[in-house]
XYZ file of C-alpha atoms in Angstrom:
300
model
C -21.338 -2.457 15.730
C -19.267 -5.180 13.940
C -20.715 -5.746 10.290
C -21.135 -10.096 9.766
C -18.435 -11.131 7.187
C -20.037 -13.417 4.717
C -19.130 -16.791 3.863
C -15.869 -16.567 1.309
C -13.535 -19.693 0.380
C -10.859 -20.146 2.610
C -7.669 -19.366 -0.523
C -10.057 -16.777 -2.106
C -8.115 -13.560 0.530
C -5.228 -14.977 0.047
C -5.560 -14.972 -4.002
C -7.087 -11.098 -3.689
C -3.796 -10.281 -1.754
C -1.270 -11.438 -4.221
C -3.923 -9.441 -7.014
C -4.012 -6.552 -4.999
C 0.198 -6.547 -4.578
C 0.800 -6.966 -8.171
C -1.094 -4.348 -9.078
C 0.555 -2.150 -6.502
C 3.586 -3.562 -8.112
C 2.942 -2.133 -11.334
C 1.932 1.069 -9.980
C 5.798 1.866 -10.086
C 6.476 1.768 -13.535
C 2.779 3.353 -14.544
C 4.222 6.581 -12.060
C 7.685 6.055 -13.521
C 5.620 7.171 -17.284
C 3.939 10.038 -15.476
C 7.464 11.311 -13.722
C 8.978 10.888 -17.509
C 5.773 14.001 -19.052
C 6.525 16.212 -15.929
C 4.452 15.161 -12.816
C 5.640 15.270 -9.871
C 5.264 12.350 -7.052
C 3.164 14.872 -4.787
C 0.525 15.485 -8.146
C 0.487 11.631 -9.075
C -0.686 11.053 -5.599
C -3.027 13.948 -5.192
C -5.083 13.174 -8.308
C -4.858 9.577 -8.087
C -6.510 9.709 -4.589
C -9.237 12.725 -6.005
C -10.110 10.385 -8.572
C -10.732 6.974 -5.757
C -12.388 9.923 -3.409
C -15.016 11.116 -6.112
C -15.895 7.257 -7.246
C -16.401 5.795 -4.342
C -18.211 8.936 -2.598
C -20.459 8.646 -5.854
C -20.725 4.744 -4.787
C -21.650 5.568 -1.011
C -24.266 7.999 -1.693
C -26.289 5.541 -3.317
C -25.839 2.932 -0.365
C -28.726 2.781 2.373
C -26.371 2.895 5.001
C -24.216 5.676 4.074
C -22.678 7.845 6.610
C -20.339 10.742 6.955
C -18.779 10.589 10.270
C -17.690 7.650 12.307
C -19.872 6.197 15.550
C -17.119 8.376 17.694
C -14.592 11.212 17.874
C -11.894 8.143 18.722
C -12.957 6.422 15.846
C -12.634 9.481 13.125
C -9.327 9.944 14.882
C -7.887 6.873 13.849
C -9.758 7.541 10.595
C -7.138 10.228 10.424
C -4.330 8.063 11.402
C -4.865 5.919 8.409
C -5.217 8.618 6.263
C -2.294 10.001 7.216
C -0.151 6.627 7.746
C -1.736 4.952 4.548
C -1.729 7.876 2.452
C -0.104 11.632 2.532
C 2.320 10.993 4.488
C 3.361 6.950 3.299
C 3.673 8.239 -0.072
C 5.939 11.672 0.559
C 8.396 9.722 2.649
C 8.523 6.790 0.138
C 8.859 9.431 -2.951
C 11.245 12.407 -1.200
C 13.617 9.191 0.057
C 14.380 8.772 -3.428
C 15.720 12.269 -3.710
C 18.019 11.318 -1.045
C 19.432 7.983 -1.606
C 18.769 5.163 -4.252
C 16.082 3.196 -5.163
C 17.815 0.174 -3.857
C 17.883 1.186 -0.622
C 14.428 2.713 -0.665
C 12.874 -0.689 -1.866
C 15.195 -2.472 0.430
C 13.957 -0.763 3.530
C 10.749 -0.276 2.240
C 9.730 -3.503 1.466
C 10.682 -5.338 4.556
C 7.752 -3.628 6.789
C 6.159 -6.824 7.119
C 8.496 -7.694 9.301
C 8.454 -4.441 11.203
C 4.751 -4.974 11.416
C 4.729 -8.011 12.872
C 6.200 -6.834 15.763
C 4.264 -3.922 16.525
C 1.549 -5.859 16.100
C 2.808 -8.325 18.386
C 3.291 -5.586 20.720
C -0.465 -4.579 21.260
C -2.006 -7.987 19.999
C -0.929 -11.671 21.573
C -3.300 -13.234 19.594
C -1.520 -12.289 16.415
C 2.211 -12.787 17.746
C 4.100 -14.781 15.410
C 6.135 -17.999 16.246
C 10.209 -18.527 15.885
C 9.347 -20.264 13.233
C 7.301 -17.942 11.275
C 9.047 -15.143 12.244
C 12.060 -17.130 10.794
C 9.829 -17.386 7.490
C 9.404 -13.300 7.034
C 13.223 -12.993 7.602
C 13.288 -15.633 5.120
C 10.822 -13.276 2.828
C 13.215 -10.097 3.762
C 16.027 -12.192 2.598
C 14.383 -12.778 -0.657
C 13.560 -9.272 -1.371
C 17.221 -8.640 -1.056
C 18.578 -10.742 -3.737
C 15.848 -9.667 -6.060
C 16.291 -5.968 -5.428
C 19.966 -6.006 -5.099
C 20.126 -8.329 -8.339
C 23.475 -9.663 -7.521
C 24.959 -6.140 -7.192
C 25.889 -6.200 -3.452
C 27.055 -2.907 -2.729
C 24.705 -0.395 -0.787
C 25.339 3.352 -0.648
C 24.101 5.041 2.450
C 21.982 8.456 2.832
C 21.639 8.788 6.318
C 18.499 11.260 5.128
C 17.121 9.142 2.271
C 17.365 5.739 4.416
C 15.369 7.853 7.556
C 12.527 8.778 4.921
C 12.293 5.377 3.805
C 12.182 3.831 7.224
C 9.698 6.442 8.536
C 7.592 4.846 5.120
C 8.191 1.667 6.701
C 6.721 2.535 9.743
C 3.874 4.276 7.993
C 2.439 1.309 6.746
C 3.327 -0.702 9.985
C 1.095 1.397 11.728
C -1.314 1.509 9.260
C -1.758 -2.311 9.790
C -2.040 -1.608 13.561
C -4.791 0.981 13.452
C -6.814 -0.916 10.777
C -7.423 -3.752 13.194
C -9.920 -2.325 15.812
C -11.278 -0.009 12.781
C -12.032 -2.812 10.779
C -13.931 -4.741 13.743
C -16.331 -1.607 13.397
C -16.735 -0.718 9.816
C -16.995 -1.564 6.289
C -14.660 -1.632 4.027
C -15.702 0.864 1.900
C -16.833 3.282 4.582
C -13.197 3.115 5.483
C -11.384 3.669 2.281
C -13.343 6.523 1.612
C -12.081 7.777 4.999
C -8.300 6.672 4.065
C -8.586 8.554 0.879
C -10.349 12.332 2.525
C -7.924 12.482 5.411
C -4.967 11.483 2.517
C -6.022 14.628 0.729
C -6.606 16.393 3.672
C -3.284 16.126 5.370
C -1.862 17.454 1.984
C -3.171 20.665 2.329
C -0.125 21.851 3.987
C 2.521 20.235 1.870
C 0.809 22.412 -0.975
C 1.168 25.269 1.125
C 5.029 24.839 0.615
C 5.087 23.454 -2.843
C 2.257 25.590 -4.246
C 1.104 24.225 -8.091
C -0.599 21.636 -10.333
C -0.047 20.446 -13.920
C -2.130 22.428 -16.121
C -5.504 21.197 -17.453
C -3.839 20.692 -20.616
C -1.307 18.489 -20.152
C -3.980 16.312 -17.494
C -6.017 15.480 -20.908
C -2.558 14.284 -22.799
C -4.537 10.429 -22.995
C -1.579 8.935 -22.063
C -1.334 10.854 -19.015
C -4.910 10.643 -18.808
C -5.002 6.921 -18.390
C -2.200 6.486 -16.417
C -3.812 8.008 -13.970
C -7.429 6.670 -13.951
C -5.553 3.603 -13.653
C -4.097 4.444 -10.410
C -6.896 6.333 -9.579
C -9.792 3.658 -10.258
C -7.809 0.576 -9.722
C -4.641 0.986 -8.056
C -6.701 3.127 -4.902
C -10.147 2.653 -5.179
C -10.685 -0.954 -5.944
C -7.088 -2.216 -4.663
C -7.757 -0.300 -0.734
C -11.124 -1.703 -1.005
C -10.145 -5.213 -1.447
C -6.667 -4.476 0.895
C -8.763 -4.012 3.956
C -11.482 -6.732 3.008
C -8.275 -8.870 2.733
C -6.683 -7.396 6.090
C -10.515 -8.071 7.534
C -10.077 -11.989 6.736
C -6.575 -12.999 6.960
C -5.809 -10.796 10.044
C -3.314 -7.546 9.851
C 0.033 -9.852 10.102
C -0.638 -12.213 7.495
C -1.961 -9.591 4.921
C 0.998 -7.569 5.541
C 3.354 -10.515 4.612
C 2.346 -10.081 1.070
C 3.783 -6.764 0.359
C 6.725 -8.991 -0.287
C 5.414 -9.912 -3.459
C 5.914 -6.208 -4.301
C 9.150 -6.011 -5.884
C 8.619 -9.152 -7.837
C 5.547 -7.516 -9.485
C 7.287 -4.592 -10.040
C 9.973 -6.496 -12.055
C 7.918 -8.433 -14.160
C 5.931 -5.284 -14.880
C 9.012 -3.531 -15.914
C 10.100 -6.970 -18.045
C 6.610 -6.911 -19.844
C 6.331 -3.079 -20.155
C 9.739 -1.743 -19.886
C 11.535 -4.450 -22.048
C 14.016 -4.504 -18.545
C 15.761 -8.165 -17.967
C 14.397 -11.021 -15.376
C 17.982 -12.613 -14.267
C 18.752 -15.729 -12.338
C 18.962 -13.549 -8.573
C 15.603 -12.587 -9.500
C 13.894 -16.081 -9.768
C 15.887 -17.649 -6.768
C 15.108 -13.986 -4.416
C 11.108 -15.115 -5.745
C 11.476 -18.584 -4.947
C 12.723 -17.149 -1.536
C 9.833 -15.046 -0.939
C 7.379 -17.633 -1.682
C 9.008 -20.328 0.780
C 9.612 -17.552 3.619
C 5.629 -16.709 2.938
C 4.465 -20.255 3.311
C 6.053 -20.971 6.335
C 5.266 -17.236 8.123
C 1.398 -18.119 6.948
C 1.361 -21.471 8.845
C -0.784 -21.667 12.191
């Protein structure tokens, strides 16, 4: 059963999108804080997605129309596929690429799966294949995350293992997009983020059976650590994949997708304002870039 979508102004996705992104932005240097007092990228995620699972299963249970399991076995299996694409396995191959090869190359590659979306999109959806033109516009985009992430330093090492793990997150998240189409036709947002986050956890289980241990209770109630992580717990999961797939409900999978461009601009400006780090010229013409490549991808 598809749920009505009530009546929103037409700019008001788009202006959730670039909120969600920039938040997701700053995520990076709020992990970078927890890395620096002994976390590891496999414990950030874990408790950041307990904390979204236990709020918003608090939030369902007192919903009328609150549910468990999905209408069908098909459905709960692509329930899975989120939670594995979108979550547990997204955020290992992001976080081990960076043992492997360097951050440039992980944003780099990371950051340019709008494009890689569009086409498998494009693949299994005419309706949402893009024209020369806008498909000129995300290369545009991909061209602007360049100069901002390579900040006039154009040399690129490659790690034939670290640039695999950060294409296979690239892919993640492409198919993410792809399997949260004919999900979101079916169910509510929140229904589904609750979903993302227990098959997340879920398909964790055996990377802990590898890498046994968490930080001790301890060192979770440090309050710096402490709010670090209800931040990416309550906001950066919960209320950011809540809005992500209302956004990816409205705007359509492609043109949601185009905004994890803004990603590395956030994360800049976050690290300016937090990290005392320095905005340089590459960085305003890459944004100027992304913004232009955006506008003209986003055109119908």
């Amino acid at each position: 059963m598809q749920h009505p979508k009530p009546f929103s102004p037409t700019w008001l996705p788009h202006l959730v999108a670039i909120l969600v992104v920039a938040i997701w932005g700053s995520t990076f240097v709020f992990t970078k804080l927890l890395l620096l007092s002994g976390l590891t990228p496999a414990h950030i995620f874990t408790l950041r997605f307990i904390i979204a699972y236990v709020m918003l299963l608090l939030f369902s249970l007192t919903r009328s129309n609150h549910r468990w399991m999905s209408q069908s076995w098909r459905d709960e299996l692509l329930m899975l596929g989120l939670g594995l694409t979108g979550g547990s396995l997204y955020f290992l191959t992001e976080n081990e690429s960076l043992n492997h090869t360097t951050t440039t190359n992980t944003s780099l590659i990371v950051c340019c799966c709008p494009l890689v979306a569009a086409v498998l999109i494009g693949l299994f959806y005419k309706s949402q294949r893009l024209r020369p033109v806008q498909m000129g516009g995300l290369l545009l985009s991909a061209l602007g995350v360049a100069v901002v992430v390579l900040n006039g330093r154009f040399v690129l090492h490659l790690s034939p293992l670290g640039d695999m793990l950060a294409l296979a997150a690239n892919l993640c998240w492409a198919v993410y997009s792809l399997l949260m189409i004919p999900v979101g036709k079916r169910y509510d947002a929140v229904f589904i983020t609750r979903k993302v986050f227990f098959y997340g956890l879920l398909t964790m289980i055996p990377y802990y059976m590898c890498v046994p241990g968490m930080p001790s209770f301890e060192v979770l109630m440090r309050p710096q650590i402490l709010a670090n992580l209800l931040f990416l717990g309550c906001v950066a999961s919960m209320l950011c994949f809540l809005a992500w797939t209302w956004v990816m409900n409205r705007l359509g999978a492609v043109v949601a997708t185009n905004y994890v461009y803004i990603n590395p601009v956030a994360t800049i400006v976050f690290a300016w304002f937090i990290l005392n780090e320095q905005i340089t010229l590459f960085f305003l013409v890459g944004t100027v870039m992304i913004l232009l490549g955006m506008y003209i991808a986003d055109r119908r």
